[in-house]
Amino acid sequence: MRMDLTRWTVRATGDLVEVPAELVDTLRAGVSATVPGSVHTDLLAAGLIPDPYLDRNEDLVQWIGLTDWRYETEFDRPAAAGAAALAFDGLDTVAKIELNGRVLGETENMHRSYRFPTGELRSEGNELSVTFASAVRYARARAAAHPLPRTNDGEPSNFIRKMACNFGWDWGPSLVTAGLWRPARLEITTGRLASVRPVVTVEGTEGVVTVHTEVEGEGTVRIRVAGIEATGDTARVPSPQLWWPHTLGEQPLYPLEVTLEAADGTVLDTWTREIGFRTVALDTTDGAFILSVNGTPLFVRGANWIPDDCFPHRVDAQRYARRIEQAKDVNIDLLRVWGGGIFESDEFYAECDREGVLVWQDFLFACMPYPEDVLAEEVEAEARENVVRLAPHPSLVLWCGNNENYLGWFHWDWQERLAGQPWGATFYEKLLPAVVGELDPTRPYVPGSPWALSPERDALDPDYGCQHVWDMWNERDYLGYRDTVPRFVSEFGWQAPPTFATLTEAVHDEPLAADSPGVLHHQKAFDGNGKLARGLAPHFAEPETFDDWHFLNQVNQARAIRLAVEHYRSHAPRCMGAIVWQLNDCWPVTSWAAVDGAGRPKPLWYTLREVYADELLTIQPRPEGLTVFALGFTPETVDVRRMSVTGEELASAAVAPGTALGPEFAAGDPAREFLVADAGDKRAFWFFAEDKDIAYPQAEFTQSVTGFDGGYEVTVIADTLMRDVCLFPDRLAADATVDFALVTLLPGESATFTVETEARLQPGDLTSAPVLHWIE
C-alpha cells in the first residue's frame, strides 16, 4: 500500500534576519505547500513574492536561500498489514526528518532518494516534518572549514550535493531552492523489491535480459520479458527487433515485468519498464571518438540539455515530451544531460526511449574542483542509485564523469592553486568507472568532457577524444571554427536573445534596449553583450535600433552554428559528432539555446533542422579551393552558379560533389557576387564578402496573406535577392508560431510561411517590419 503525501504547510524557522520584516509573522505561521514542490513556488503561489523570472525580481528573493524552512503534514495510518516506511524520492537538500517528535534521519544530497522505517504509527494524527537548513549557509560553512581553495566565482556549490546551477550560471539565475522536489509517500509492505537492475544485451540473434534484484521480506521473484518467463534471473527473447536512434531506424520496446510473490501467489510488489535491445560502443582508436549503435557508427547530431526550469518539479511528462519533440523535429539524435544540473526524472528517459533520442549522461560535477574527502560517501551513493535507476533505458548510451573539470585542471590555473590537493580526479578515474563497470557493464564511460583520452594529455588536444570549442565565442570570430578539425565536439555555441514575445513577457523596461536594466539582468554571461557586439562587428553594420539588434544577433547565432556544423560534418569520419550548446533554457534569458525559456524556437532552431538533416549540401573552403560536399546523399552532379546580387548568372556548371570548383567560380567582385549550388531540393550558398560589405539591392517583393482556420499563410515573392527572410508572428500574438525561418530567395523565387495562431491578426501587420525581416 502506498499513500502519496502531497498537502503540506511550510514555515520559516530559525534565524529570520534575512526575511523581509513584513513577511516574518506570516512565514513563521506558515503557508500552504505542495509536494513535489519548492519554497519559491509555494511562496509564489501564496502571493508573498514576485515572480523571480520577471524583470529584476531575482534580486528581491535572495533571502529565501539564506533561510531555514520546515515542511509539516499529518496523516493517519491506513488499515493495512505490514511494515511502514516513509519514502522520499528527492529532498532538496540538507534535511532533518522527524515523525511524532522522533528524528528518523538526516540528509545532505538532492540527487538521492531516501526511505525511513517509521516503527509504530498512531492510528490518527501522525505528525511529520522535514526541516531544510539553508543550502547557502551550509555550503559556505563547509568551504570555510576546508583547505581546498576557491577556484570558482560565487557560492561554493562544489561543497554540497545539490543542483549546481541553482547557485547561478552564465545562463541562469541564482535561486537556491529548498523543498521536497520529488514525490513523498507512506508505504506499508510485507515484502518489496528494494532494487531491480536489468542488464540487457544482444547475443547473436537473441536478446538477453539478466535481472539482478534485492528483496526486503520473503517472497519469490518472477521475471517476464515480452511475455517470456525467465529461467532463474535470465530471460532470452528470440530474434528481437533492434532499437535504433530515430535517425537510423525504429524504436521497438518490450515490456519487462518483475514481481515479488508470496507463497500463496499473492503479488507483493511489481516493477515494470519498457526495454529495448541494442548494442552500443565507443571507438577511441588512434584518438577517435566514434559512437556506434548496433555496430553502425554515427555522426552524432546533438544538443546539450540543461534543467528545463530552475524549479525542476514544474517539468512534467508533457513538457519533457514537448522538448524532446522539438529536438527530434530538428534531427537531433542525442541529448547530453549536462553535469551542472540533475539526473532527470524517469519521464525524460522514457520519452527518449520512445522517440529514439540518445542520451549522454554526465555525472553531476561541473566546472569546479570537488573536495574528495568531504563528498566521497555521498558521491558513491548517488552514483550507485542513479546508475541502477537509469540502466534499463535503451536511449542511454554513454556515462561521463564530469563537465569541464579537466579543462579547469589544464587551463584555469587549478594545478598551481590546488597545490597537490585532491580535486575530484579520483571520482572520475576510479570511483565512477568502477560503479559503472559493476552495475552497468553494457555502456561506455569516459572520465570527462572535454576529454583527450588520457589524464596526462591536454583536454583540448583536437586530435584526441571529445572537445569543447569556446574560444570562438569568448575570444575570436566564428569563422575560426574552420581552423581546426576535432575528432568530436561535445560543446560549442553562440549567444542570442530569446524570442521577442518571451523577452517582452519577462522584461518591462521602457524603453526596451540592449543595455536597459531588465535586458541586462537577463544576460548572465560575463561581458555577454560585449561579446555579442564583437561577434556582430565583423559581419554586420552596427544595429541602429533595438529591433535590428534583436534580429541581427539571432541571425548571427544561426550563422555561427551553421558554419560550425557544416564544417564538422564535412570532415567526417575524422570528426564524428557535434553537440551544440544548448537545446533549452531554464528561464527567459539571452543565451546559447535554440529553444528559449518559454519554449519558443529561436531562428537557430530552424537552422539546426537544416544542418542536422540526413542530407546536407554545403560549400566548404579547402586548400585546393571552394568545394561542394553532398553529405548523406550521392547526386551524380551538383549545379553550381556564380551570380550577381542583382540576379545575373555569371557562370554555371554541373560539378561532381567533392571536387574543387574551377576558376570561373572565383569572385570577380566579392561585394556583388555569390555562389549558389543545387542538388535536387537541397541548396547551399557561398557569399564572398561579409554582409556589411555586400552591395545588397534595395529589396523589392510582393506579398499576400491568406487566412485559414487556426492561422495564416504569408507568401513573399522576391523581385530581388532577399537574404535570410524571417517572419516573427510572436511579435503580434504570444501563441503564434511559424514553420521555418532564414530563407534566402533569388529573384523570382517565393516562400510561403504558415503561421498558426488563435488570434485575429491584420494581414498588413504580418508583412510589415519588424514582423517580416531580412538582411538589408
XYZ file of C-alpha atoms in Angstrom, residues 104-766:
663
model
C 14.118 9.405 11.516
C 17.170 10.632 9.653
C 19.173 13.475 8.186
C 20.150 14.020 4.562
C 22.512 16.198 2.541
C 22.082 15.137 -1.080
C 19.490 16.371 -3.583
C 20.454 13.628 -6.059
C 19.370 10.646 -3.926
C 16.138 9.121 -2.696
C 15.572 8.066 0.909
C 13.440 5.548 2.790
C 12.968 5.542 6.558
C 11.144 2.819 8.547
C 8.624 4.513 10.803
C 8.223 1.975 13.578
C 4.828 2.047 15.266
C 2.414 4.660 13.937
C -0.572 6.311 15.565
C -3.868 5.321 14.046
C -4.572 9.038 13.576
C -2.690 12.292 13.534
C 0.887 11.262 12.794
C 2.973 14.450 12.677
C 5.684 14.543 10.044
C 8.137 17.375 9.482
C 11.084 17.900 7.164
C 13.331 20.809 8.120
C 15.692 22.173 5.482
C 18.776 24.108 6.532
C 19.892 26.906 4.237
C 21.937 25.313 1.461
C 23.878 28.550 1.011
C 24.936 28.749 4.641
C 25.698 25.017 4.727
C 27.961 25.203 1.682
C 29.707 28.324 2.962
C 30.420 26.699 6.320
C 31.850 23.595 4.710
C 34.033 25.619 2.374
C 35.310 27.828 5.199
C 36.460 24.774 7.153
C 38.246 23.118 4.228
C 41.665 23.911 2.739
C 40.522 23.467 -0.875
C 40.986 26.935 -2.408
C 38.146 28.703 -4.133
C 38.548 28.385 -7.893
C 35.010 29.291 -8.860
C 33.085 32.532 -8.677
C 30.048 32.912 -6.480
C 28.846 30.451 -3.857
C 30.803 27.216 -3.083
C 28.288 24.852 -4.657
C 31.069 22.270 -5.027
C 30.753 21.593 -1.262
C 27.158 20.373 -1.417
C 25.475 17.668 -3.492
C 22.849 19.907 -4.999
C 21.992 21.119 -8.499
C 24.957 23.404 -9.127
C 23.141 25.818 -11.422
C 20.765 26.656 -8.526
C 23.555 28.957 -7.402
C 23.608 30.770 -10.762
C 25.288 30.086 -14.093
C 26.137 32.075 -17.199
C 22.604 31.425 -18.471
C 20.695 31.016 -15.204
C 19.662 32.981 -12.124
C 20.699 32.360 -8.551
C 17.592 30.808 -6.997
C 18.774 28.456 -4.254
C 15.846 26.162 -3.648
C 14.675 24.022 -0.747
C 11.834 21.539 -0.512
C 10.532 18.075 -1.286
C 11.212 18.343 -5.001
C 10.112 14.822 -5.887
C 7.200 12.747 -4.511
C 6.887 11.672 -0.884
C 4.707 8.809 0.346
C 3.913 6.384 3.112
C 4.495 2.739 2.180
C 3.164 -0.279 4.060
C 4.573 -3.562 2.800
C 5.017 -7.201 3.764
C 7.634 -7.638 1.057
C 9.147 -5.352 -1.526
C 11.541 -5.164 -4.430
C 14.166 -2.901 -2.922
C 16.207 -2.807 -6.148
C 15.799 -4.080 -9.697
C 18.727 -3.879 -12.107
C 18.290 -5.408 -15.570
C 21.329 -5.917 -17.785
C 20.148 -6.004 -21.400
C 22.381 -7.410 -24.135
C 22.193 -8.846 -27.627
C 23.897 -12.179 -28.206
C 23.741 -13.304 -31.815
C 20.073 -13.391 -32.704
C 18.866 -13.391 -29.100
C 18.012 -10.596 -26.742
C 19.237 -11.456 -23.268
C 17.945 -9.839 -20.077
C 19.572 -10.690 -16.763
C 17.762 -9.129 -13.812
C 19.516 -8.522 -10.510
C 17.149 -7.943 -7.591
C 17.339 -7.067 -3.921
C 14.340 -8.109 -1.844
C 13.114 -6.961 1.547
C 10.999 -9.577 3.266
C 10.052 -13.015 1.978
C 8.853 -13.893 -1.495
C 9.626 -15.334 -4.897
C 10.848 -13.148 -7.740
C 9.322 -13.776 -11.153
C 10.626 -12.158 -14.349
C 8.850 -11.830 -17.671
C 10.144 -10.158 -20.815
C 7.722 -9.737 -23.713
C 5.601 -12.450 -22.111
C 8.528 -14.867 -21.851
C 9.139 -16.302 -18.379
C 12.741 -16.130 -17.231
C 14.741 -19.162 -16.223
C 16.245 -18.090 -12.951
C 17.217 -14.467 -13.341
C 17.672 -14.515 -17.129
C 15.174 -14.255 -19.973
C 16.036 -14.891 -23.617
C 13.992 -13.297 -26.373
C 14.434 -14.902 -29.803
C 15.063 -12.562 -32.757
C 14.029 -9.279 -31.146
C 13.734 -6.186 -33.262
C 16.632 -3.874 -32.537
C 16.183 -0.426 -31.002
C 17.739 2.420 -33.014
C 18.105 6.174 -32.730
C 15.380 7.828 -34.785
C 17.851 8.873 -37.499
C 18.737 5.234 -38.173
C 15.620 3.172 -37.563
C 12.689 2.280 -35.338
C 12.333 2.069 -31.558
C 10.644 -1.228 -30.668
C 10.234 -1.577 -26.905
C 9.486 -4.727 -24.952
C 7.735 -4.965 -21.561
C 9.848 -6.165 -18.654
C 7.880 -7.142 -15.559
C 9.392 -8.202 -12.260
C 7.053 -9.332 -9.498
C 7.546 -10.430 -5.918
C 5.054 -13.101 -4.946
C 4.139 -14.602 -1.586
C 3.973 -18.348 -1.127
C 0.229 -18.311 -1.845
C 0.735 -16.451 -5.132
C -0.246 -13.015 -3.807
C 1.662 -10.281 -5.608
C 3.534 -8.245 -3.012
C 5.340 -5.827 -5.308
C 5.686 -5.134 -9.028
C 8.335 -3.333 -11.049
C 7.744 -2.654 -14.764
C 9.703 -0.946 -17.511
C 9.927 -0.945 -21.269
C 13.336 -2.020 -22.532
C 14.999 -2.088 -25.922
C 17.566 -4.421 -27.413
C 20.595 -2.747 -28.910
C 24.356 -2.622 -28.587
C 26.438 0.493 -28.077
C 30.190 1.042 -28.334
C 32.665 3.913 -28.248
C 35.678 3.592 -30.543
C 38.695 5.630 -29.401
C 41.251 4.014 -31.684
C 44.041 6.418 -32.695
C 42.359 9.312 -30.922
C 38.900 8.834 -32.427
C 35.626 9.349 -30.567
C 33.071 7.364 -32.548
C 29.768 6.247 -31.066
C 28.195 3.159 -32.657
C 24.742 1.695 -32.165
C 24.137 -1.899 -33.260
C 27.535 -1.849 -34.930
C 26.696 1.217 -37.040
C 28.923 4.270 -36.490
C 27.024 7.539 -36.464
C 27.915 11.175 -36.808
C 26.236 12.468 -33.671
C 23.890 15.401 -34.272
C 23.338 16.516 -30.744
C 22.453 19.254 -28.293
C 23.272 19.846 -24.661
C 20.401 19.662 -22.184
C 20.140 21.748 -19.019
C 17.333 21.626 -16.425
C 14.283 22.967 -18.237
C 13.227 25.036 -15.229
C 15.018 26.491 -12.220
C 12.319 24.644 -10.261
C 12.601 21.143 -11.769
C 9.415 19.819 -10.161
C 7.496 22.004 -12.653
C 8.812 19.959 -15.596
C 6.189 17.268 -16.099
C 5.912 14.447 -18.636
C 4.103 16.681 -21.130
C 6.843 19.300 -21.009
C 9.562 16.695 -21.414
C 7.688 15.310 -24.394
C 7.450 18.753 -25.987
C 11.152 19.474 -25.608
C 12.178 16.079 -26.926
C 9.766 16.533 -29.830
C 11.441 19.878 -30.541
C 14.811 18.147 -30.535
C 13.653 15.357 -32.801
C 11.946 17.789 -35.182
C 15.323 19.349 -35.996
C 17.025 15.958 -36.446
C 18.834 15.955 -33.117
C 19.668 12.363 -32.306
C 21.449 12.826 -28.953
C 20.926 14.962 -25.862
C 23.797 15.396 -23.435
C 22.450 15.810 -19.892
C 24.918 18.331 -18.520
C 26.768 17.816 -15.237
C 25.734 21.049 -13.510
C 22.079 20.044 -13.379
C 20.259 16.922 -12.223
C 19.715 13.305 -13.069
C 16.410 13.896 -14.837
C 13.182 12.182 -13.865
C 12.179 8.828 -15.330
C 9.768 10.555 -17.723
C 12.649 12.216 -19.581
C 14.497 8.983 -20.305
C 11.300 7.070 -21.098
C 10.351 9.709 -23.655
C 13.822 9.481 -25.207
C 13.334 5.693 -25.373
C 10.045 6.086 -27.217
C 11.282 8.778 -29.596
C 14.719 7.363 -30.387
C 16.789 10.210 -28.941
C 20.096 9.032 -27.495
C 21.219 10.266 -24.077
C 24.748 11.091 -22.968
C 24.581 11.332 -19.173
C 27.076 13.365 -17.191
C 27.620 12.608 -13.548
C 26.895 15.756 -11.595
C 30.169 17.648 -11.454
C 30.768 20.853 -13.382
C 33.477 23.481 -13.701
C 34.797 23.245 -10.133
C 37.230 21.196 -8.033
C 35.411 18.932 -5.603
C 36.615 18.041 -2.071
C 37.036 14.290 -2.296
C 37.303 13.714 1.457
C 34.048 15.567 2.175
C 31.937 14.130 -0.648
C 33.171 10.593 -1.368
C 30.455 8.695 0.516
C 27.620 10.748 -0.938
C 29.070 10.633 -4.462
C 29.238 6.848 -4.422
C 25.722 6.520 -3.029
C 24.156 8.856 -5.606
C 26.107 7.222 -8.434
C 25.020 3.729 -7.447
C 21.382 4.716 -7.134
C 21.187 6.586 -10.408
C 23.150 4.088 -12.467
C 20.722 1.394 -11.336
C 17.729 3.675 -11.962
C 18.739 4.699 -15.471
C 20.343 1.489 -16.741
C 17.078 -0.010 -18.140
C 16.746 2.795 -20.711
C 17.973 1.914 -24.220
C 18.315 5.606 -25.065
C 21.139 5.979 -22.526
C 24.361 5.274 -24.424
C 27.221 6.984 -22.559
C 28.242 7.865 -18.993
C 30.578 10.823 -18.489
C 32.395 11.649 -15.260
C 32.202 15.440 -15.286
C 31.808 18.649 -17.252
C 34.937 20.790 -17.881
C 36.896 19.805 -14.792
C 39.811 18.528 -16.869
C 39.554 21.800 -18.765
C 39.943 23.568 -15.426
C 42.895 21.378 -14.499
C 44.777 22.225 -17.695
C 43.619 25.764 -18.479
C 42.186 27.549 -15.412
C 45.262 27.687 -13.128
C 43.967 24.850 -10.990
C 47.269 22.991 -10.813
C 49.044 25.933 -9.227
C 46.176 26.949 -6.953
C 45.333 23.446 -5.784
C 48.991 22.697 -4.980
C 48.508 18.944 -4.988
C 45.183 18.817 -3.139
C 42.593 16.262 -4.347
C 40.107 17.939 -6.673
C 37.853 15.142 -7.950
C 40.094 13.145 -10.251
C 39.682 10.076 -8.032
C 35.938 10.258 -8.636
C 36.289 10.453 -12.418
C 39.130 7.979 -12.877
C 38.423 5.373 -10.191
C 35.154 5.558 -8.278
C 32.695 6.307 -11.094
C 34.152 3.906 -13.698
C 34.142 1.186 -11.022
C 30.458 1.835 -10.265
C 29.540 1.816 -13.961
C 31.639 -1.307 -14.592
C 29.930 -3.133 -11.764
C 26.334 -2.008 -12.261
C 26.052 -1.132 -15.965
C 28.743 -3.025 -17.886
C 26.988 -2.698 -21.255
C 27.691 1.034 -21.668
C 30.892 3.004 -22.261
C 32.208 5.509 -19.743
C 34.516 8.494 -20.239
C 36.005 10.488 -17.339
C 35.033 13.919 -18.603
C 34.014 16.325 -21.311
C 36.243 17.598 -22.791
C 38.468 14.525 -22.591
C 41.558 13.828 -24.689
C 41.567 10.121 -23.779
C 44.264 10.464 -21.104
C 44.522 12.477 -17.868
C 48.089 13.330 -18.889
C 47.071 14.937 -22.197
C 45.723 18.475 -22.540
C 41.946 18.165 -22.500
C 41.751 20.492 -25.527
C 44.048 18.492 -27.809
C 41.935 18.415 -31.013
C 43.494 15.154 -32.196
C 42.038 13.122 -29.346
C 38.626 12.451 -27.889
C 35.864 14.996 -27.373
C 36.403 18.746 -27.293
C 34.697 21.910 -26.114
C 35.218 24.761 -28.564
C 34.602 28.053 -26.781
C 37.410 30.327 -27.928
C 35.325 31.462 -30.922
C 32.533 32.838 -28.723
C 34.787 34.077 -25.945
C 37.742 35.458 -27.886
C 37.517 35.091 -31.654
C 35.067 35.289 -34.532
C 33.094 32.212 -35.523
C 34.992 31.958 -38.812
C 37.672 30.431 -36.583
C 35.676 27.211 -36.296
C 37.258 26.280 -39.622
C 40.783 26.445 -38.202
C 40.710 23.024 -36.548
C 39.034 19.666 -37.082
C 38.429 17.990 -33.686
C 37.555 14.330 -33.526
C 34.267 15.129 -31.744
C 32.811 18.373 -30.380
C 30.665 17.983 -27.262
C 30.180 21.724 -26.626
C 30.220 24.801 -28.858
C 27.776 27.638 -29.164
C 26.848 31.248 -29.820
C 24.506 33.554 -27.923
C 21.349 35.352 -28.993
C 18.411 36.935 -27.167
C 15.203 34.952 -26.701
C 12.237 35.457 -28.980
C 10.603 38.868 -28.791
C 7.471 37.539 -27.112
C 9.483 35.741 -24.432
C 11.669 38.773 -23.799
C 8.797 41.221 -23.502
C 6.746 38.880 -21.302
C 9.648 38.850 -18.828
C 11.168 42.331 -19.166
C 9.151 45.517 -18.988
C 11.815 48.179 -19.482
C 10.710 51.446 -21.033
C 12.301 51.927 -23.413
C 13.488 48.425 -24.229
C 17.155 48.423 -25.201
C 20.083 46.038 -25.386
C 21.510 47.698 -22.276
C 18.318 48.548 -20.421
C 18.281 47.240 -16.823
C 15.956 44.295 -17.266
C 17.543 43.107 -20.508
C 20.989 43.255 -18.907
C 19.705 41.339 -15.872
C 18.591 38.587 -18.224
C 22.100 38.355 -19.672
C 24.161 36.290 -17.247
C 27.315 35.674 -19.287
C 30.453 37.569 -18.330
C 30.635 40.526 -20.735
C 27.838 38.850 -22.667
C 26.618 41.925 -24.512
C 30.197 42.903 -25.263
C 30.777 39.518 -26.861
C 27.562 39.846 -28.825
C 28.734 43.228 -30.152
C 32.195 41.957 -31.001
C 30.636 38.930 -32.678
C 28.414 41.134 -34.841
C 31.077 43.641 -35.842
C 32.948 41.529 -38.431
C 29.717 40.659 -40.209
C 27.133 43.428 -39.887
C 26.948 47.174 -39.567
C 26.233 48.292 -36.026
C 22.488 47.959 -35.393
C 20.687 51.293 -35.094
C 17.539 50.130 -33.310
C 16.651 47.543 -30.699
C 14.676 45.614 -33.311
C 17.759 45.444 -35.519
C 19.931 44.397 -32.553
C 17.494 41.633 -31.692
C 17.193 40.361 -35.264
C 20.871 40.525 -36.221
C 22.029 38.739 -33.085
C 19.562 35.933 -33.720
C 20.775 35.696 -37.318
C 24.397 35.752 -36.176
C 23.777 32.900 -33.759
C 22.249 30.810 -36.537
C 25.082 31.703 -38.930
C 27.751 30.746 -36.393
C 26.262 27.330 -35.695
C 25.563 26.665 -39.375
C 29.191 27.375 -40.206
C 30.476 25.162 -37.383
C 28.206 22.177 -38.026
C 28.717 22.197 -41.794
C 32.469 22.386 -41.215
C 32.451 19.478 -38.750
C 30.141 17.312 -40.845
C 32.184 17.887 -43.973
C 35.226 16.435 -42.190
C 33.671 13.091 -41.263
C 34.938 10.500 -40.487
C 37.768 12.366 -38.758
C 35.132 14.372 -36.878
C 32.193 12.217 -35.819
C 29.969 14.390 -33.710
C 28.692 17.866 -32.909
C 26.709 18.587 -29.735
C 25.630 22.211 -29.815
C 25.340 24.187 -26.621
C 22.395 24.200 -25.928
C 18.873 22.983 -26.755
C 16.850 24.610 -23.975
C 16.731 27.323 -21.334
C 15.509 27.272 -17.731
C 14.094 30.843 -17.723
C 13.805 33.820 -20.127
C 17.395 34.847 -20.893
C 19.879 35.790 -23.584
C 21.730 32.524 -24.068
C 23.094 29.907 -26.420
C 19.785 28.000 -26.533
C 17.856 27.088 -29.683
C 14.574 26.947 -27.731
C 14.089 29.795 -25.282
C 12.861 29.713 -21.695
C 9.210 29.906 -22.722
C 9.641 27.010 -25.161
C 9.649 29.185 -28.283
C 12.100 28.309 -31.062
C 14.712 30.902 -31.990
C 15.970 31.132 -35.589
C 18.824 28.802 -34.582
C 16.287 26.008 -34.103
C 15.233 26.213 -37.740
C 18.873 26.273 -38.820
C 19.580 23.097 -36.846
C 16.796 21.393 -38.787
C 18.728 22.120 -41.983
C 22.307 21.470 -40.899
C 21.353 18.309 -38.966
C 19.248 16.942 -41.831
C 20.096 13.484 -43.131
C 21.022 15.110 -46.435
C 23.064 18.292 -46.443
C 24.593 20.281 -49.299
C 27.393 22.637 -48.318
C 30.188 24.662 -49.906
C 33.404 24.462 -47.920
C 36.854 26.041 -48.263
C 39.664 23.581 -48.798
C 43.356 24.121 -49.604
C 42.628 23.328 -53.246
C 39.723 25.779 -53.388
C 35.993 26.006 -52.664
C 34.438 22.539 -52.754
C 30.829 21.364 -52.813
C 30.012 18.476 -50.484
C 26.878 16.347 -50.596
C 26.613 14.780 -47.129
C 24.279 11.849 -46.624
C 23.348 11.534 -50.281
C 25.157 10.926 -53.573
C 23.966 13.033 -56.510
C 25.933 12.461 -59.680
C 26.430 16.196 -60.093
C 25.622 19.451 -58.355
C 24.506 22.525 -60.311
C 26.640 25.496 -59.303
C 26.092 29.104 -60.367
C 28.051 32.260 -59.773
C 25.576 35.105 -59.605
C 25.498 38.832 -59.095
C 23.458 40.327 -56.277
C 21.249 41.896 -58.935
C 20.324 38.448 -60.278
C 22.562 37.901 -63.330
C 24.085 34.456 -63.826
C 27.833 34.932 -64.371
C 28.945 31.301 -64.637
C 27.432 27.847 -64.262
C 28.473 24.218 -64.376
C 27.456 20.765 -63.186
C 30.210 19.513 -60.882
C 30.831 16.261 -59.108
C 30.457 16.581 -55.334
C 33.756 16.578 -53.500
C 35.748 18.288 -56.248
C 37.134 21.811 -56.118
C 35.355 24.473 -58.151
C 37.119 25.869 -61.201
C 38.423 29.404 -61.693
C 35.164 30.503 -63.292
C 33.656 30.408 -59.791
C 36.157 32.798 -58.280
C 34.717 36.175 -57.355
C 35.297 39.000 -59.778
C 33.734 41.468 -57.323
C 33.288 39.938 -53.838
C 30.852 42.643 -52.725
C 28.470 41.912 -55.595
C 28.757 38.177 -56.261
C 27.908 34.895 -54.597
C 27.604 31.177 -55.369
C 24.518 29.020 -55.232
C 24.600 25.215 -55.505
C 21.573 22.978 -56.085
C 21.114 19.206 -55.963
C 17.501 18.097 -56.023
C 15.734 20.023 -53.256
C 18.998 20.777 -51.440
C 20.656 24.157 -51.776
C 23.831 25.815 -50.485
C 25.134 29.382 -50.703
C 28.588 30.924 -50.513
C 28.932 34.664 -50.144
C 32.382 36.061 -50.879
C 32.044 39.041 -48.526
C 30.525 39.810 -45.153
C 27.052 41.290 -45.063
C 28.273 44.757 -44.066
C 30.355 44.832 -47.249
C 27.830 43.331 -49.673
C 26.038 45.713 -52.016
C 22.585 44.240 -51.477
C 19.961 45.770 -53.752
C 17.001 47.545 -52.247
C 14.581 44.696 -51.631
C 11.570 44.539 -53.915
C 8.882 41.941 -53.403
C 5.174 41.275 -53.436
C 3.275 39.579 -50.674
C -0.073 38.027 -49.958
C -1.802 36.803 -46.815
C -4.459 34.096 -46.789
C -6.326 33.187 -43.636
C -7.399 29.683 -42.663
C -8.964 28.140 -39.584
C -6.221 28.479 -36.994
C -3.780 30.723 -38.804
C -2.478 32.384 -41.946
C -0.339 31.683 -44.965
C 2.053 34.509 -45.817
C 3.654 34.371 -49.268
C 6.634 36.517 -50.210
C 7.626 36.689 -53.902
C 11.063 38.227 -54.353
C 11.852 40.502 -57.287
C 15.414 40.950 -55.953
C 17.835 38.926 -53.886
C 16.494 38.702 -50.313
C 18.749 37.052 -47.767
C 17.642 35.369 -44.544
C 13.978 36.276 -44.737
C 12.193 35.669 -41.443
C 8.664 36.079 -40.160
C 8.217 36.766 -36.440
C 4.481 36.399 -35.710
C 5.130 36.174 -31.955
C 5.512 39.964 -32.110
C 1.783 40.090 -32.862
C 0.402 37.219 -30.781
C 2.057 35.273 -27.974
C 0.747 31.927 -29.231
C 1.779 32.456 -32.873
C 4.248 30.038 -34.442
C 5.801 29.812 -37.896
C 7.069 26.799 -39.794
C 10.504 27.971 -40.996
C 12.928 30.880 -40.909
C 16.042 32.297 -42.557
C 15.225 31.550 -46.187
C 17.259 33.224 -48.947
C 15.306 33.990 -52.138
C 16.692 34.631 -55.575
C 14.813 36.980 -57.920
C 11.555 35.328 -58.987
C 11.500 32.848 -56.127
C 8.868 32.704 -53.403
C 8.383 31.383 -49.908
C 5.124 30.684 -48.094
C 5.196 30.869 -44.312
C 2.486 29.066 -42.372
C 1.527 30.912 -39.203
C -0.560 29.129 -36.594
C -2.398 31.233 -34.025
C -5.819 31.601 -32.430
C -5.505 35.388 -32.593
C -7.086 37.541 -35.279
C -4.248 39.390 -36.991
C -4.220 42.167 -39.536
C -2.722 40.948 -42.840
C -0.694 44.105 -43.255
C 0.968 43.582 -39.882
C 2.231 40.177 -40.995
